[in-house]
Coordinates of C-alpha atoms and ligand atoms in Angstrom, one line a residue:
M1 CA -25.6 3.1 11.0
E2 CA -26.0 6.6 12.2
R3 CA -27.3 9.1 9.4
T4 CA -29.2 12.0 10.8
N5 CA -28.9 15.3 9.1
S6 CA -27.5 17.1 12.0
K7 CA -25.1 16.2 14.7
R8 CA -23.9 17.8 17.8
L9 CA -20.2 17.3 18.5
D10 CA -18.9 18.7 21.8
S11 CA -20.1 22.5 21.0
F12 CA -20.1 22.1 17.3
E13 CA -23.4 21.3 15.9
L14 CA -22.9 20.3 12.1
T15 CA -25.0 19.9 9.2
I16 CA -24.3 18.1 5.7
A17 CA -24.6 20.2 2.4
D18 CA -23.6 19.5 -1.4
I19 CA -20.3 20.3 -1.9
A20 CA -21.2 21.9 -5.1
E21 CA -22.6 24.6 -3.1
A22 CA -19.5 25.3 -1.2
D23 CA -17.0 28.2 -1.6
L24 CA -13.6 27.0 -3.3
D25 CA -11.8 29.4 -1.0
A26 CA -13.5 27.6 1.9
L27 CA -12.4 24.1 0.9
H28 CA -8.7 25.3 0.0
A29 CA -8.7 26.7 3.5
L30 CA -10.0 23.2 4.8
S31 CA -7.3 21.1 3.1
M32 CA -4.6 23.7 3.9
S33 CA -5.4 23.2 7.5
V34 CA -4.6 19.9 7.4
G35 CA -1.2 20.5 5.7
W36 CA -2.7 19.0 2.0
P37 CA -0.9 21.1 -0.7
H38 CA -3.8 21.5 -3.2
R39 CA -4.3 24.6 -4.9
A40 CA -7.5 26.1 -5.3
E41 CA -7.4 25.0 -9.1
D42 CA -6.7 21.3 -8.0
W43 CA -10.1 21.4 -6.1
Q44 CA -11.8 22.7 -9.1
I45 CA -10.8 19.9 -10.8
V46 CA -12.1 17.3 -8.3
L47 CA -14.9 19.3 -7.9
E48 CA -15.7 19.0 -11.7
L49 CA -15.1 15.4 -11.6
G50 CA -17.2 14.2 -8.7
K51 CA -19.9 14.5 -6.0
G52 CA -19.4 15.4 -2.6
I53 CA -20.6 16.7 0.8
V54 CA -19.5 19.3 3.4
A55 CA -20.3 19.5 7.0
R56 CA -21.0 22.9 8.0
D57 CA -21.2 24.4 11.6
A58 CA -24.0 26.6 12.7
I59 CA -22.4 29.8 11.0
G60 CA -22.0 28.2 7.9
R61 CA -18.2 27.5 7.9
V62 CA -17.0 24.4 6.2
L63 CA -15.3 22.2 8.8
G64 CA -15.4 18.8 6.8
S65 CA -15.7 17.4 3.2
A66 CA -15.9 14.1 1.7
M67 CA -16.0 13.2 -2.3
W68 CA -16.8 10.0 -4.2
F69 CA -16.3 9.7 -8.2
N70 CA -18.4 7.2 -9.8
Y71 CA -16.3 5.4 -12.1
A72 CA -18.6 2.5 -13.2
P73 CA -22.1 1.4 -12.2
D74 CA -20.9 -0.7 -9.9
F75 CA -17.6 1.2 -8.6
T76 CA -16.8 4.2 -6.9
N77 CA -13.6 5.9 -5.7
I78 CA -13.8 8.0 -2.3
G79 CA -11.5 10.9 -1.6
M80 CA -10.9 14.4 -0.3
V81 CA -12.1 13.1 3.2
I82 CA -11.2 15.9 5.6
T83 CA -12.3 17.2 8.9
S84 CA -11.0 20.5 10.2
P85 CA -8.2 19.6 13.0
R86 CA -10.2 21.3 15.8
L87 CA -12.9 18.8 15.1
Q88 CA -11.2 15.8 14.8
M89 CA -11.6 12.8 16.9
L90 CA -15.4 13.4 17.8
G91 CA -16.8 11.1 15.4
A92 CA -17.3 13.5 12.3
G93 CA -15.3 11.7 9.9
Q94 CA -17.4 8.7 10.6
W95 CA -20.8 10.6 10.5
M96 CA -19.5 12.0 7.0
M97 CA -18.4 8.7 5.7
N98 CA -22.0 7.1 6.8
H99 CA -23.7 9.5 4.5
V100 CA -21.1 9.0 1.6
L101 CA -21.9 5.5 1.9
A102 CA -25.7 5.8 1.7
Q103 CA -25.1 7.8 -1.7
T104 CA -22.6 5.4 -3.0
S105 CA -25.4 2.5 -1.8
S106 CA -24.4 -0.9 -3.6
R107 CA -21.4 0.1 -5.6
A108 CA -17.8 -1.3 -4.5
I109 CA -15.4 1.2 -3.2
G110 CA -11.7 2.0 -3.7
L111 CA -9.9 4.7 -1.5
N112 CA -6.3 5.5 -0.7
A113 CA -6.4 6.2 3.0
T114 CA -4.0 8.3 4.9
R115 CA -2.5 6.8 8.2
L116 CA -4.9 9.1 10.2
A117 CA -7.8 7.4 8.4
R118 CA -7.0 3.9 8.1
R119 CA -8.8 2.9 11.3
L120 CA -11.6 4.8 10.5
Y121 CA -12.3 3.1 7.4
A122 CA -11.4 -0.2 8.7
S123 CA -14.0 0.2 11.3
L124 CA -16.5 0.7 8.4
G125 CA -15.6 -2.5 7.0
F126 CA -12.4 -1.5 4.4
V127 CA -9.9 -4.1 3.8
A128 CA -6.3 -3.0 3.2
E129 CA -5.0 -4.2 -0.3
R130 CA -1.9 -2.2 -1.4
T131 CA 0.5 0.6 -0.3
V132 CA 0.8 3.7 -2.3
Y133 CA 4.3 5.4 -2.2
Q134 CA 4.2 9.3 -2.8
C135 CA 7.6 10.1 -4.3
N136 CA 8.4 13.9 -4.7
G137 CA 11.3 16.1 -4.4
E138 CA 13.4 18.1 -6.6
A139 CA 13.5 16.5 -9.9
V140 CA 17.3 15.6 -11.0
A141 CA 17.7 15.0 -14.8
P142 CA 18.2 11.2 -15.7
P143 CA 21.1 10.1 -17.9
Q144 CA 19.7 9.7 -21.4
G145 CA 18.2 6.3 -21.9
L146 CA 17.7 4.0 -25.1
L147 CA 14.0 3.6 -25.8
P148 CA 12.7 0.2 -25.6
P149 CA 13.3 -1.7 -28.9
G150 CA 10.6 -1.0 -31.6
A151 CA 9.1 2.1 -29.8
R152 CA 9.2 5.7 -30.2
L153 CA 7.7 8.6 -28.2
R154 CA 5.4 11.1 -29.3
A155 CA 3.6 14.1 -27.5
L156 CA -0.2 13.3 -26.6
T157 CA -2.9 15.5 -28.2
S158 CA -6.7 15.6 -27.6
D159 CA -7.1 13.1 -30.3
D160 CA -5.4 10.2 -28.5
L161 CA -8.3 10.4 -25.8
D162 CA -10.1 7.1 -27.0
E163 CA -6.6 5.4 -27.0
I164 CA -5.5 6.3 -23.7
A165 CA -8.7 5.9 -22.5
A166 CA -8.8 2.3 -23.5
L167 CA -5.4 1.6 -22.1
D168 CA -6.2 3.2 -18.8
R169 CA -9.7 1.1 -18.7
A170 CA -7.8 -2.0 -19.2
A171 CA -5.4 -1.1 -16.2
Y172 CA -7.9 0.6 -13.8
R173 CA -10.7 -1.8 -15.0
A174 CA -13.3 1.1 -14.8
D175 CA -13.8 3.8 -17.4
R176 CA -12.3 7.2 -16.6
S177 CA -12.4 8.9 -20.0
H178 CA -14.1 11.8 -18.6
V179 CA -11.2 12.3 -16.1
L180 CA -8.5 11.9 -18.8
A181 CA -10.4 14.6 -21.0
R182 CA -10.1 17.1 -18.3
L183 CA -6.7 16.2 -17.3
L184 CA -5.5 16.6 -21.2
E185 CA -6.7 20.0 -21.2
V186 CA -4.0 20.7 -18.3
S187 CA -1.3 18.4 -18.8
K188 CA 1.7 17.6 -21.3
G189 CA 1.2 14.0 -22.3
V190 CA 4.0 11.6 -23.6
A191 CA 2.9 8.5 -25.6
L192 CA 5.1 5.3 -26.2
V193 CA 4.3 3.9 -29.5
R194 CA 5.0 0.5 -31.4
G195 CA 3.6 0.2 -34.7
E196 CA 0.7 2.6 -34.9
R197 CA -0.6 1.7 -31.1
I198 CA 0.1 3.4 -28.2
V199 CA 1.2 1.3 -25.7
A200 CA 2.0 3.5 -22.9
F201 CA 1.4 6.9 -21.9
S202 CA 1.7 9.4 -19.1
L203 CA 0.2 12.9 -18.2
C204 CA 2.1 15.5 -16.2
R205 CA 0.1 18.6 -14.8
R206 CA 0.6 21.3 -12.2
F207 CA -0.4 20.5 -8.9
G208 CA 0.4 21.3 -5.3
R209 CA 3.8 22.7 -4.8
G210 CA 5.0 22.0 -8.3
H211 CA 4.4 19.2 -11.0
L212 CA 2.7 15.7 -10.8
I213 CA 3.1 12.8 -13.1
G214 CA -0.1 10.5 -13.3
P215 CA -1.7 8.8 -14.6
L216 CA 1.1 6.5 -16.1
V217 CA 0.0 3.3 -17.6
A218 CA 2.5 1.1 -19.1
A219 CA 2.7 -2.8 -19.0
N220 CA 6.5 -3.0 -18.0
D221 CA 9.0 -1.2 -16.3
D222 CA 11.0 -0.1 -19.4
D223 CA 8.0 1.2 -20.6
A224 CA 6.9 3.2 -17.7
I225 CA 10.5 4.6 -17.3
A226 CA 10.3 5.8 -21.0
V227 CA 7.0 7.7 -20.7
T228 CA 8.6 9.4 -17.3
R229 CA 11.7 10.8 -18.3
P230 CA 10.8 13.3 -20.3
H231 CA 8.7 14.6 -17.5
V232 CA 11.7 14.4 -15.3
V233 CA 14.0 16.5 -17.7
D234 CA 11.1 19.0 -18.3
H235 CA 11.0 19.6 -14.6
A236 CA 14.7 19.1 -13.5
G237 CA 15.5 21.4 -10.6
T238 CA 12.0 21.8 -9.4
F239 CA 9.4 20.2 -7.4
L240 CA 7.9 17.0 -8.9
R241 CA 5.6 14.3 -7.5
L242 CA 4.8 10.9 -8.5
D243 CA 2.2 8.3 -6.6
T244 CA 3.3 4.6 -7.5
R245 CA 2.2 1.1 -6.0
Q246 CA 5.8 0.2 -7.4
K247 CA 7.9 -0.6 -4.3
S248 CA 10.9 -2.0 -6.1
G249 CA 12.3 -2.9 -9.5
A250 CA 13.6 -0.8 -12.4
F251 CA 10.8 1.9 -11.9
A252 CA 11.3 2.3 -8.5
E253 CA 14.9 2.7 -8.7
F254 CA 14.4 5.0 -11.6
V255 CA 12.1 7.4 -9.7
A256 CA 14.5 7.5 -6.7
Q257 CA 17.6 8.3 -9.0
A258 CA 15.2 11.3 -10.4
G259 CA 15.4 13.2 -7.3
L260 CA 11.9 11.7 -6.2
P261 CA 12.4 9.5 -2.9
V262 CA 9.5 8.0 -1.0
Y263 CA 7.9 10.9 1.0
D264 CA 4.7 9.1 2.7
T265 CA 2.7 6.2 2.2
V266 CA -1.0 5.7 1.9
T267 CA -2.8 2.2 2.0
S268 CA -5.0 1.5 -0.9
M269 CA -8.3 0.1 0.6
S270 CA -11.7 -1.5 -0.8
L271 CA -15.0 -2.3 0.3
G272 CA -17.5 -4.6 -1.5
R273 CA -15.1 -6.6 -3.5
P274 CA -11.3 -6.9 -4.0
W275 CA -10.0 -3.6 -6.1
L276 CA -6.5 -4.1 -7.2
V277 CA -5.3 -7.4 -9.2
E278 CA -1.8 -8.4 -8.8
E279 CA 0.2 -6.2 -10.9
T280 CA 2.9 -8.5 -12.4
G281 CA 3.5 -6.1 -15.4
G282 CA 4.3 -8.2 -19.1
E283 CA 1.3 -7.7 -21.5
T284 CA -1.2 -6.4 -19.3
P285 CA -0.9 -2.6 -18.6
I286 CA -1.2 -1.6 -15.2
I287 CA -1.4 1.8 -13.3
Y288 CA 2.2 2.9 -12.3
A289 CA 1.3 6.4 -11.2
L290 CA -1.9 7.5 -9.8
V291 CA -4.1 10.3 -11.2
A292 CA -4.2 11.6 -7.5
Q293 CA -4.6 10.0 -4.4
A294 CA -8.2 11.1 -4.5
L295 CA -8.8 10.0 -7.9
G296 CA -7.0 6.6 -7.9
Ligands
LIG301 C1 -8.8 10.9 8.9 C2 -9.8 12.0 9.4 C3 -10.9 12.6 8.4 C4 -10.6 11.4 10.7 O1 -11.8 12.2 10.7 P1 -12.2 12.4 12.4 O2 -13.4 13.3 12.3 O3 -11.3 12.6 13.4 O4 -12.9 11.0 12.6 P2 -13.6 10.3 13.5 O5 -13.7 11.5 14.8 O6 -15.0 10.0 13.2 O7 -12.8 9.2 13.8 C5 -11.4 9.3 14.0 C6 -11.2 8.2 15.4 O8 -11.6 9.1 16.7 C7 -12.6 8.0 17.5 N1 -13.4 8.9 18.2 C8 -14.6 9.2 17.6 N2 -15.4 10.0 18.2 C9 -14.5 10.0 19.5 C10 -14.7 10.4 20.8 N3 -15.9 11.2 21.4 N4 -13.5 10.4 21.6 C11 -12.4 10.1 21.2 N5 -12.2 9.3 20.0 C12 -13.3 9.4 19.3 C13 -12.7 7.2 16.5 O9 -13.4 5.9 16.9 C14 -11.9 7.0 15.3 O10 -11.0 6.2 15.9 P3 -10.8 4.5 15.4 O11 -10.9 4.8 13.9 O12 -9.5 3.9 16.1 O13 -12.1 3.9 16.0 C15 -9.0 13.4 9.9 O14 -8.0 12.9 11.1 C16 -8.5 14.4 9.1 O15 -9.2 15.1 8.3 N6 -7.0 14.1 8.8 C17 -6.4 14.9 7.8 C18 -6.9 14.7 6.5 C19 -6.8 13.1 6.2 O16 -5.8 12.4 6.4 N7 -7.8 12.6 5.5 C20 -8.0 11.3 5.1 C21 -7.7 11.0 3.6 S1 -8.0 9.3 3.1

């Protein structure tokens, strides 16, 4: 495994540095160079939540990035892997990934791979598991729908953190409390309540070109639709995005009818052990929408 601290690529001499020391504007410019919609504020949040590296050239310019988010002692999620277009296909991606894998040591890993990155990860031993459908577009207010029997909707507050973190943990099978705590500060949240218990929730925040719904955790399509509808109504006529692994069924149909067709796909891949269980719905909560492709 190649893991030296500097590497000559074509005419580029790259060195690895901690992403925490990188300039936010340089990271923002890097993601824009590959057509990603992240705003500087979106970068700020991932930087607060994870660790990472950048690849710099001889005069300090940031030409690559990679991050990892340690959600459990035995599990991490990798994201924000980018190499500048003028540097692609020269081995920088693989070189950065080898640095990341050295840092994440024995942890099992999950990530969502773009088409461009899939072969790179496969060559490192990652196994493809599921497709993620990136659905976005101009939101269309859906017809009013009935709530599932015995359920009511209410707004989430920061007091709900423990309860939604437990629901998210049951679905994601790692603790993302710190992620949810940070997202609650910048999101509008909706809970579906049965009795006194939150059985489904969704957050919606500004991201990229508009707003993004995620995470969304629910046990079945009807509950998932109930916590999605209010955000679609709120953002009707504007750009809205949701990343889901639901290919078909009532939820997927609802998302398409809400003006959010499938725009692109990425592939959830894992290293070390299988990441995603078969999501059948029913009683067990599942991840209906991702926090972000980088954050799982
Ligand atoms: C995906 C991405 C990070 C890959 O980075 P990269 O620096 O091009 O990666 P590498 O050069 O290490 O490897 C890419 C391919 O080039 C090949 N390659 C490496 N060195 C090469 C060389 N000297 N000549 C020709 N091909 C070469 C690699 O074998 C690899 O192909 P393979 O995976 O089929 O084996 C980069 O394309 C990118 O930033 N894309 C846009 C953002 C994105 O999609 N990020 C992924 C998020 S999951």
